[in-house]
Amino acid sequence: MGRGPALSLPINGHSGAEFRSYPRANPIFTFRAGHVLVSLTLPDRLLPDHVAFARALADQAVAYATEVERIYRNGNTDRRTG
């Protein structure tokens, strides 16, 4: 697979993530960083690929949180991205 557009969102104290579920509409998962807002939404008809993507997103979010917590616990809070 070729490389496509990339977006890097620096996280700060004003960043956030929010999940909203609605009784009669598809859920929305939103990330906010700086002046950028990214919303993940679903089409009206769900396919197995949508379920697989949601599960992969959850798994990777857990892995990210685990690594951030490990770095913080080890006292390495002044990291730079490279």
PDB file of C-alpha atoms in Angstrom:
ATOM      1  CA  MET A   1       0.000   0.000   0.000  1.00  0.00           C
ATOM      2  CA  GLY A   2       1.358   3.421  -0.922  1.00  0.00           C
ATOM      3  CA  ARG A   3       1.752   6.280   1.452  1.00  0.00           C
ATOM      4  CA  GLY A   4      -1.072   8.804   1.594  1.00  0.00           C
ATOM      5  CA  PRO A   5      -1.723  12.078   3.345  1.00  0.00           C
ATOM      6  CA  ALA A   6      -0.681  12.206   6.992  1.00  0.00           C
ATOM      7  CA  LEU A   7      -1.911  14.287   9.899  1.00  0.00           C
ATOM      8  CA  SER A   8       0.012  14.748  13.138  1.00  0.00           C
ATOM      9  CA  LEU A   9      -1.902  16.168  16.095  1.00  0.00           C
ATOM     10  CA  PRO A  10       0.199  17.475  18.993  1.00  0.00           C
ATOM     11  CA  ILE A  11      -1.583  16.745  22.271  1.00  0.00           C
ATOM     12  CA  ASN A  12      -1.805  19.325  25.047  1.00  0.00           C
ATOM     13  CA  GLY A  13      -4.014  20.165  28.015  1.00  0.00           C
ATOM     14  CA  HIS A  14      -6.807  21.332  25.735  1.00  0.00           C
ATOM     15  CA  SER A  15      -6.894  18.144  23.638  1.00  0.00           C
ATOM     16  CA  GLY A  16      -9.593  15.590  24.076  1.00  0.00           C
ATOM     17  CA  ALA A  17     -11.448  12.578  22.814  1.00  0.00           C
ATOM     18  CA  GLU A  18     -15.162  12.012  23.122  1.00  0.00           C
ATOM     19  CA  PHE A  19     -17.535   9.200  22.245  1.00  0.00           C
ATOM     20  CA  ARG A  20     -21.241   9.867  21.753  1.00  0.00           C
ATOM     21  CA  SER A  21     -23.870   7.205  21.290  1.00  0.00           C
ATOM     22  CA  TYR A  22     -27.363   7.983  20.061  1.00  0.00           C
ATOM     23  CA  PRO A  23     -30.473   5.785  20.273  1.00  0.00           C
ATOM     24  CA  ARG A  24     -31.498   6.280  16.622  1.00  0.00           C
ATOM     25  CA  ALA A  25     -28.281   7.336  14.905  1.00  0.00           C
ATOM     26  CA  ASN A  26     -24.756   6.051  14.407  1.00  0.00           C
ATOM     27  CA  PRO A  27     -22.230   6.792  17.151  1.00  0.00           C
ATOM     28  CA  ILE A  28     -19.569   9.494  16.730  1.00  0.00           C
ATOM     29  CA  PHE A  29     -16.010   9.344  18.065  1.00  0.00           C
ATOM     30  CA  THR A  30     -14.265  12.728  18.059  1.00  0.00           C
ATOM     31  CA  PHE A  31     -10.640  13.764  18.642  1.00  0.00           C
ATOM     32  CA  ARG A  32      -9.760  17.398  19.315  1.00  0.00           C
ATOM     33  CA  ALA A  33      -6.222  18.806  19.245  1.00  0.00           C
ATOM     34  CA  GLY A  34      -5.573  22.514  18.864  1.00  0.00           C
ATOM     35  CA  HIS A  35      -7.840  23.867  16.151  1.00  0.00           C
ATOM     36  CA  VAL A  36      -8.309  20.441  14.546  1.00  0.00           C
ATOM     37  CA  LEU A  37     -11.401  18.311  15.069  1.00  0.00           C
ATOM     38  CA  VAL A  38     -11.545  14.759  13.666  1.00  0.00           C
ATOM     39  CA  SER A  39     -14.823  12.843  13.826  1.00  0.00           C
ATOM     40  CA  LEU A  40     -15.169   9.155  13.042  1.00  0.00           C
ATOM     41  CA  THR A  41     -18.627   8.306  11.769  1.00  0.00           C
ATOM     42  CA  LEU A  42     -20.224   5.287  10.148  1.00  0.00           C
ATOM     43  CA  PRO A  43     -22.263   4.772   7.013  1.00  0.00           C
ATOM     44  CA  ASP A  44     -25.888   3.735   7.338  1.00  0.00           C
ATOM     45  CA  ARG A  45     -25.085   0.133   6.432  1.00  0.00           C
ATOM     46  CA  LEU A  46     -22.392  -1.522   8.559  1.00  0.00           C
ATOM     47  CA  LEU A  47     -20.086  -4.186   7.194  1.00  0.00           C
ATOM     48  CA  PRO A  48     -17.677  -6.574   8.932  1.00  0.00           C
ATOM     49  CA  ASP A  49     -14.807  -4.219   7.977  1.00  0.00           C
ATOM     50  CA  HIS A  50     -16.352  -1.470  10.104  1.00  0.00           C
ATOM     51  CA  VAL A  51     -16.429  -3.759  13.122  1.00  0.00           C
ATOM     52  CA  ALA A  52     -12.807  -4.814  12.473  1.00  0.00           C
ATOM     53  CA  PHE A  53     -11.716  -1.166  12.208  1.00  0.00           C
ATOM     54  CA  ALA A  54     -13.469  -0.246  15.464  1.00  0.00           C
ATOM     55  CA  ARG A  55     -11.832  -3.176  17.278  1.00  0.00           C
ATOM     56  CA  ALA A  56      -8.379  -2.300  15.851  1.00  0.00           C
ATOM     57  CA  LEU A  57      -8.874   1.338  16.885  1.00  0.00           C
ATOM     58  CA  ALA A  58      -9.740   0.251  20.425  1.00  0.00           C
ATOM     59  CA  ASP A  59      -6.769  -2.121  20.615  1.00  0.00           C
ATOM     60  CA  GLN A  60      -4.327   0.528  19.386  1.00  0.00           C
ATOM     61  CA  ALA A  61      -5.771   3.147  21.754  1.00  0.00           C
ATOM     62  CA  VAL A  62      -5.166   0.764  24.679  1.00  0.00           C
ATOM     63  CA  ALA A  63      -1.590   0.165  23.488  1.00  0.00           C
ATOM     64  CA  TYR A  64      -1.016   3.944  23.177  1.00  0.00           C
ATOM     65  CA  ALA A  65      -2.420   4.613  26.662  1.00  0.00           C
ATOM     66  CA  THR A  66      -0.287   1.831  28.145  1.00  0.00           C
ATOM     67  CA  GLU A  67       2.878   3.276  26.598  1.00  0.00           C
ATOM     68  CA  VAL A  68       2.075   6.853  27.698  1.00  0.00           C
ATOM     69  CA  GLU A  69       1.475   5.626  31.251  1.00  0.00           C
ATOM     70  CA  ARG A  70       4.747   3.638  31.213  1.00  0.00           C
ATOM     71  CA  ILE A  71       6.715   6.680  30.054  1.00  0.00           C
ATOM     72  CA  TYR A  72       5.052   8.872  32.684  1.00  0.00           C
ATOM     73  CA  ARG A  73       5.669   6.370  35.503  1.00  0.00           C
ATOM     74  CA  ASN A  74       9.337   6.164  34.552  1.00  0.00           C
ATOM     75  CA  GLY A  75       9.634   9.927  34.996  1.00  0.00           C
ATOM     76  CA  ASN A  76      10.477  10.588  31.364  1.00  0.00           C
ATOM     77  CA  THR A  77       8.028  13.460  30.876  1.00  0.00           C
ATOM     78  CA  ASP A  78      10.246  15.662  28.685  1.00  0.00           C
ATOM     79  CA  ARG A  79      10.221  13.571  25.509  1.00  0.00           C
ATOM     80  CA  ARG A  80      10.491  15.033  22.059  1.00  0.00           C
ATOM     81  CA  THR A  81       8.997  13.466  18.949  1.00  0.00           C
ATOM     82  CA  GLY A  82      11.398  12.699  16.200  1.00  0.00           C
TER      83      GLY A  82
END
